[in-house]
mmCIF file of C-alpha atoms and ligand atoms in Angstrom:
data_model
loop_
_atom_site.group_PDB
_atom_site.id
_atom_site.type_symbol
_atom_site.label_atom_id
_atom_site.label_comp_id
_atom_site.label_asym_id
_atom_site.label_seq_id
_atom_site.Cartn_x
_atom_site.Cartn_y
_atom_site.Cartn_z
ATOM 1 C CA MET A 487 -0.327 -0.055 0.083
ATOM 2 C CA LYS A 488 1.276 3.923 -0.918
ATOM 3 C CA ASN A 489 2.881 5.440 2.592
ATOM 4 C CA ILE A 490 0.620 8.179 4.104
ATOM 5 C CA ILE A 491 1.611 11.476 5.590
ATOM 6 C CA LEU A 492 -1.353 13.338 7.182
ATOM 7 C CA ILE A 493 -1.294 16.657 7.330
ATOM 8 C CA ALA A 494 -3.745 18.246 9.801
ATOM 9 C CA ALA A 495 -4.311 20.818 12.366
ATOM 10 C CA PRO A 496 -4.958 19.571 16.269
ATOM 11 C CA ALA A 497 -7.700 16.736 16.147
ATOM 12 C CA ALA A 498 -8.737 17.217 12.898
ATOM 13 C CA GLY A 499 -9.234 13.442 12.637
ATOM 14 C CA LYS A 500 -6.016 11.859 11.745
ATOM 15 C CA GLY A 501 -6.211 9.593 14.743
ATOM 16 C CA THR A 502 -9.264 8.415 13.337
ATOM 17 C CA LEU A 503 -9.009 7.735 9.631
ATOM 18 C CA SER A 504 -5.710 6.162 11.051
ATOM 19 C CA GLU A 505 -7.391 3.565 13.629
ATOM 20 C CA MET A 506 -9.560 2.660 10.215
ATOM 21 C CA LEU A 507 -6.796 2.267 7.719
ATOM 22 C CA VAL A 508 -4.683 -0.081 10.827
ATOM 23 C CA GLU A 509 -8.290 -2.094 10.495
ATOM 24 C CA LYS A 510 -9.026 -2.375 7.231
ATOM 25 C CA HIS A 511 -5.426 -2.060 5.556
ATOM 26 C CA ASN A 512 -3.551 -3.788 7.698
ATOM 27 C CA TYR A 513 -1.679 0.178 7.647
ATOM 28 C CA ALA A 514 1.308 0.762 10.000
ATOM 29 C CA HIS A 515 0.636 3.562 12.006
ATOM 30 C CA ILE A 516 3.308 5.767 13.187
ATOM 31 C CA SER A 517 2.068 8.904 15.337
ATOM 32 C CA THR A 518 5.143 11.612 16.716
ATOM 33 C CA GLY A 519 3.306 12.136 19.485
ATOM 34 C CA ASP A 520 2.628 8.308 20.548
ATOM 35 C CA LEU A 521 6.527 8.455 19.724
ATOM 36 C CA LEU A 522 6.972 11.524 22.376
ATOM 37 C CA ARG A 523 4.119 10.407 25.039
ATOM 38 C CA ASN A 524 6.431 6.956 25.357
ATOM 39 C CA ALA A 525 9.737 8.062 25.468
ATOM 40 C CA SER A 526 8.725 11.062 28.192
ATOM 41 C CA ALA A 527 6.251 7.797 30.409
ATOM 42 C CA LYS A 528 10.205 6.804 30.855
ATOM 43 C CA GLY A 529 10.521 9.629 33.340
ATOM 44 C CA ASP A 530 13.796 9.329 32.252
ATOM 45 C CA GLU A 531 16.141 12.527 31.609
ATOM 46 C CA LEU A 532 14.845 12.843 28.204
ATOM 47 C CA GLY A 533 11.389 11.803 28.989
ATOM 48 C CA LYS A 534 11.608 14.803 31.609
ATOM 49 C CA LYS A 535 12.419 17.078 28.964
ATOM 50 C CA ILE A 536 9.913 15.954 26.313
ATOM 51 C CA SER A 537 6.526 15.924 29.221
ATOM 52 C CA GLU A 538 7.694 19.710 29.800
ATOM 53 C CA ILE A 539 7.785 20.489 26.292
ATOM 54 C CA LEU A 540 4.458 18.823 25.398
ATOM 55 C CA ALA A 541 2.739 20.340 28.223
ATOM 56 C CA ARG A 542 3.363 23.307 27.088
ATOM 57 C CA GLY A 543 2.000 22.714 23.239
ATOM 58 C CA GLU A 544 5.526 23.351 21.590
ATOM 59 C CA LEU A 545 7.631 21.040 19.033
ATOM 60 C CA VAL A 546 9.779 19.104 20.551
ATOM 61 C CA THR A 547 13.454 19.104 18.672
ATOM 62 C CA ASP A 548 14.142 18.053 15.539
ATOM 63 C CA GLU A 549 16.610 15.995 16.920
ATOM 64 C CA ILE A 550 14.571 13.837 19.260
ATOM 65 C CA VAL A 551 11.655 13.318 16.561
ATOM 66 C CA PHE A 552 13.841 12.331 13.738
ATOM 67 C CA GLU A 553 15.999 9.681 16.862
ATOM 68 C CA LEU A 554 12.758 7.691 17.344
ATOM 69 C CA LEU A 555 10.827 8.282 14.513
ATOM 70 C CA GLU A 556 13.951 6.939 12.533
ATOM 71 C CA ARG A 557 14.571 4.096 14.973
ATOM 72 C CA ARG A 558 10.461 2.708 14.183
ATOM 73 C CA LEU A 559 11.161 3.367 10.552
ATOM 74 C CA GLN A 560 13.413 0.138 10.798
ATOM 75 C CA GLU A 561 10.827 -2.117 12.580
ATOM 76 C CA ASP A 562 9.255 -4.650 9.936
ATOM 77 C CA ASP A 563 5.499 -3.754 10.371
ATOM 78 C CA ILE A 564 6.022 -0.728 7.636
ATOM 79 C CA LYS A 565 7.103 -2.993 4.598
ATOM 80 C CA ASN A 566 2.980 -3.105 4.358
ATOM 81 C CA GLY A 567 2.318 0.976 3.811
ATOM 82 C CA TYR A 568 2.540 3.098 6.853
ATOM 83 C CA ILE A 569 0.609 6.393 8.145
ATOM 84 C CA LEU A 570 2.630 9.114 9.300
ATOM 85 C CA ASP A 571 0.099 10.623 11.329
ATOM 86 C CA GLY A 572 1.958 14.078 13.534
ATOM 87 C CA PHE A 573 5.066 14.379 11.204
ATOM 88 C CA PRO A 574 6.441 16.650 9.711
ATOM 89 C CA ARG A 575 5.386 19.012 11.783
ATOM 90 C CA THR A 576 7.598 22.128 9.800
ATOM 91 C CA LEU A 577 9.208 22.201 6.447
ATOM 92 C CA SER A 578 12.119 21.668 7.606
ATOM 93 C CA GLN A 579 11.371 18.136 8.936
ATOM 94 C CA ALA A 580 9.743 17.682 6.151
ATOM 95 C CA GLN A 581 13.042 19.087 3.878
ATOM 96 C CA GLU A 582 14.790 16.186 6.226
ATOM 97 C CA TYR A 583 12.966 13.659 5.888
ATOM 98 C CA ASP A 584 12.613 13.783 1.843
ATOM 99 C CA GLN A 585 16.064 12.451 2.848
ATOM 100 C CA MET A 586 15.843 10.389 5.268
ATOM 101 C CA VAL A 587 13.316 8.035 3.505
ATOM 102 C CA LYS A 588 15.733 8.356 -0.189
ATOM 103 C CA LYS A 589 18.661 7.139 2.377
ATOM 104 C CA MET A 590 16.461 4.432 3.822
ATOM 105 C CA GLY A 591 15.700 3.310 0.419
ATOM 106 C CA ILE A 592 10.977 4.131 1.249
ATOM 107 C CA ASP A 593 9.274 5.719 -0.498
ATOM 108 C CA LEU A 594 7.597 8.865 0.000
ATOM 109 C CA GLY A 595 3.966 8.306 -0.945
ATOM 110 C CA ILE A 596 0.826 10.437 -0.310
ATOM 111 C CA VAL A 597 0.156 13.387 1.424
ATOM 112 C CA VAL A 598 -3.594 13.663 2.669
ATOM 113 C CA VAL A 599 -4.197 17.453 4.075
ATOM 114 C CA ILE A 600 -7.532 16.766 6.377
ATOM 115 C CA ASP A 601 -9.485 19.963 6.154
ATOM 116 C CA THR A 602 -12.012 20.326 9.598
ATOM 117 C CA LYS A 603 -13.987 23.428 10.804
ATOM 118 C CA TYR A 604 -11.962 25.619 13.938
ATOM 119 C CA GLU A 605 -15.186 24.834 16.477
ATOM 120 C CA THR A 606 -14.820 21.212 15.458
ATOM 121 C CA LEU A 607 -11.590 20.543 16.524
ATOM 122 C CA LYS A 608 -11.883 22.793 19.534
ATOM 123 C CA LYS A 609 -14.498 20.426 20.942
ATOM 124 C CA ARG A 610 -12.849 17.365 19.795
ATOM 125 C CA ILE A 611 -10.010 18.509 22.170
ATOM 126 C CA VAL A 612 -11.163 19.810 24.456
ATOM 127 C CA GLY A 613 -14.053 16.804 24.780
ATOM 128 C CA ARG A 614 -11.240 14.162 24.229
ATOM 129 C CA VAL A 615 -10.964 11.406 26.773
ATOM 130 C CA LEU A 616 -9.421 8.265 25.755
ATOM 131 C CA CYS A 617 -9.080 4.419 27.221
ATOM 132 C CA LYS A 618 -6.218 3.572 30.112
ATOM 133 C CA ASP A 619 -6.066 0.253 29.182
ATOM 134 C CA CYS A 620 -7.111 -0.348 25.212
ATOM 135 C CA GLY A 621 -6.347 2.997 24.221
ATOM 136 C CA SER A 622 -9.714 3.821 22.138
ATOM 137 C CA VAL A 623 -11.038 7.833 22.276
ATOM 138 C CA TYR A 624 -13.819 8.869 23.470
ATOM 139 C CA ASN A 625 -15.516 12.629 23.493
ATOM 140 C CA THR A 626 -18.035 13.904 25.964
ATOM 141 C CA LEU A 627 -18.595 17.546 23.691
ATOM 142 C CA THR A 628 -19.691 16.432 20.440
ATOM 143 C CA GLY A 629 -22.537 13.857 20.565
ATOM 144 C CA VAL A 630 -20.092 11.627 18.612
ATOM 145 C CA ASN A 631 -18.770 8.394 20.191
ATOM 146 C CA THR A 632 -19.878 9.543 23.538
ATOM 147 C CA PRO A 633 -19.259 7.050 26.680
ATOM 148 C CA LYS A 634 -22.777 5.264 27.496
ATOM 149 C CA VAL A 635 -21.259 5.130 30.654
ATOM 150 C CA ASP A 636 -18.827 8.217 32.078
ATOM 151 C CA GLY A 637 -15.717 7.551 33.002
ATOM 152 C CA ILE A 638 -15.527 4.303 31.384
ATOM 153 C CA CYS A 639 -14.295 2.180 28.121
ATOM 154 C CA ASP A 640 -17.624 0.893 26.284
ATOM 155 C CA LYS A 641 -15.150 -1.516 24.890
ATOM 156 C CA CYS A 642 -13.167 -2.904 27.431
ATOM 157 C CA GLY A 643 -14.620 -1.117 30.065
ATOM 158 C CA GLY A 644 -11.289 0.641 31.100
ATOM 159 C CA GLU A 645 -10.673 3.697 32.794
ATOM 160 C CA LEU A 646 -11.021 6.669 30.646
ATOM 161 C CA TYR A 647 -8.116 9.980 31.123
ATOM 162 C CA LYS A 648 -7.864 12.887 29.597
ATOM 163 C CA ARG A 649 -3.924 13.788 28.087
ATOM 164 C CA SER A 650 -2.523 16.664 30.323
ATOM 165 C CA ASP A 651 -2.733 18.663 26.776
ATOM 166 C CA ASP A 652 -6.380 18.195 25.793
ATOM 167 C CA ASN A 653 -7.269 21.873 27.198
ATOM 168 C CA GLU A 654 -8.667 24.797 25.374
ATOM 169 C CA GLU A 655 -5.104 26.372 26.334
ATOM 170 C CA SER A 656 -2.792 24.374 24.844
ATOM 171 C CA PHE A 657 -5.689 23.583 22.036
ATOM 172 C CA GLU A 658 -5.427 27.398 21.544
ATOM 173 C CA ALA A 659 -1.557 27.230 21.474
ATOM 174 C CA ARG A 660 -1.550 24.173 19.727
ATOM 175 C CA PHE A 661 -3.575 25.382 16.332
ATOM 176 C CA LYS A 662 -1.929 28.403 16.192
ATOM 177 C CA THR A 663 1.529 26.570 15.726
ATOM 178 C CA TYR A 664 -0.562 24.473 12.900
ATOM 179 C CA GLN A 665 -1.007 27.561 11.062
ATOM 180 C CA GLU A 666 2.706 28.776 11.692
ATOM 181 C CA LYS A 667 4.500 25.874 11.137
ATOM 182 C CA THR A 668 2.493 23.133 9.243
ATOM 183 C CA ALA A 669 0.052 24.576 7.206
ATOM 184 C CA PRO A 670 3.240 25.926 4.899
ATOM 185 C CA LEU A 671 3.892 22.726 4.082
ATOM 186 C CA ILE A 672 0.785 22.538 1.888
ATOM 187 C CA GLU A 673 2.126 24.748 -0.268
ATOM 188 C CA TYR A 674 5.221 22.247 -0.150
ATOM 189 C CA TYR A 675 3.825 18.892 -1.336
ATOM 190 C CA LYS A 676 1.470 20.617 -3.197
ATOM 191 C CA GLU A 677 4.826 22.001 -5.269
ATOM 192 C CA LYS A 678 5.794 18.528 -5.354
ATOM 193 C CA GLY A 679 2.870 16.901 -7.167
ATOM 194 C CA ASN A 680 1.187 14.634 -4.403
ATOM 195 C CA LEU A 681 -0.667 16.834 -2.011
ATOM 196 C CA PHE A 682 -4.327 15.892 -1.110
ATOM 197 C CA LEU A 683 -7.137 17.316 0.349
ATOM 198 C CA ILE A 684 -10.183 15.353 2.170
ATOM 199 C CA LYS A 685 -13.318 16.031 4.183
ATOM 200 C CA GLY A 686 -12.923 15.616 8.016
ATOM 201 C CA GLU A 687 -16.606 16.388 9.292
ATOM 202 C CA ASP A 688 -17.399 12.690 9.118
ATOM 203 C CA LYS A 689 -15.568 9.393 9.446
ATOM 204 C CA GLU A 690 -16.716 7.147 7.226
ATOM 205 C CA GLN A 691 -16.919 10.348 4.429
ATOM 206 C CA MET A 692 -13.035 10.475 5.576
ATOM 207 C CA LEU A 693 -12.386 6.897 4.874
ATOM 208 C CA GLU A 694 -13.871 6.351 1.855
ATOM 209 C CA GLU A 695 -11.949 9.673 -0.095
ATOM 210 C CA ILE A 696 -8.595 8.302 0.631
ATOM 211 C CA GLU A 697 -9.568 5.271 -0.018
ATOM 212 C CA ALA A 698 -10.013 6.014 -3.787
ATOM 213 C CA LEU A 699 -6.382 7.622 -3.427
ATOM 214 C CA LEU A 700 -5.130 4.417 -2.634
ATOM 215 C CA HIS A 701 -7.128 2.748 -5.814
ATOM 216 C CA ASP A 702 -5.601 5.592 -8.213
HETATM 217 P P1 AMP B 77 -0.261 15.223 18.548
HETATM 218 O O1 AMP B 77 -0.376 13.998 19.519
HETATM 219 O O2 AMP B 77 0.136 14.894 17.229
HETATM 220 O O3 AMP B 77 -1.178 15.786 18.284
HETATM 221 O O4 AMP B 77 1.588 15.250 19.004
HETATM 222 C C1 AMP B 77 1.355 15.950 20.457
HETATM 223 C C2 AMP B 77 1.997 16.531 20.587
HETATM 224 O O5 AMP B 77 3.921 15.924 20.416
HETATM 225 C C3 AMP B 77 2.125 17.991 20.005
HETATM 226 O O6 AMP B 77 2.238 19.361 20.589
HETATM 227 C C4 AMP B 77 4.135 18.323 20.160
HETATM 228 O O7 AMP B 77 4.765 18.481 21.254
HETATM 229 C C5 AMP B 77 4.538 17.229 19.837
HETATM 230 N N1 AMP B 77 5.102 16.549 19.254
HETATM 231 C C6 AMP B 77 4.204 15.964 17.553
HETATM 232 N N2 AMP B 77 4.607 15.320 16.149
HETATM 233 C C7 AMP B 77 6.078 16.662 16.146
HETATM 234 C C8 AMP B 77 6.635 16.798 15.355
HETATM 235 N N3 AMP B 77 6.262 16.361 14.046
HETATM 236 N N4 AMP B 77 7.852 17.355 16.034
HETATM 237 C C9 AMP B 77 7.797 18.308 16.792
HETATM 238 N N5 AMP B 77 6.891 17.434 17.754
HETATM 239 C C10 AMP B 77 5.548 16.963 17.710
#
């Protein structure tokens, strides 16, 4: 399958779309946010440094992100195709990534922008809760995926929690960072000729639109 780079504002639907592609098409899902949260959970010197940056909603340094990503891209499961979620976040990351895939003999694939309204994004972030045990995602504000019992996972009964950066203040900071640093990537990939746009309001429509691109 074609490798996919997803470009989208925070909570535009990258995680949901990735989950569907993993289930239906056996994609490997690589989220740099997850790689960073896992590294930060180790609690060592590097982990503490990462946690502080995450809590402020700022970007982690390229050096740290590339080290984690390069390690991840050496695993076997990426051979069937992988989705990059949350990376690249800046023009410099996109340029360095071009060099990295060339060196590693990996195909760049297609770049997909998810277009989602600002108000939708904010509700998705501020209301988002996740299961501690199975990672399922719910929302208490949007009316979509509301947990049946408050605080409990419908699927496995695990406890639901909020990511520490899922609050209004951090959302505003992350959205501003997206507009300033990530949105310019759209122009970069448009010029390369491998950029596509899909709508992010409805998950089934999102899947349909991306599947059409994979079959082209
Ligand atoms: P996400 O889970 O993609 O929303 O990312 C959560 C946080 O991880 C972001 O607010 C950044 O602090 C950090 N992060 C994720 N991906 C990157 C990246 N490619 N470069 C720098 N920081 C990142």
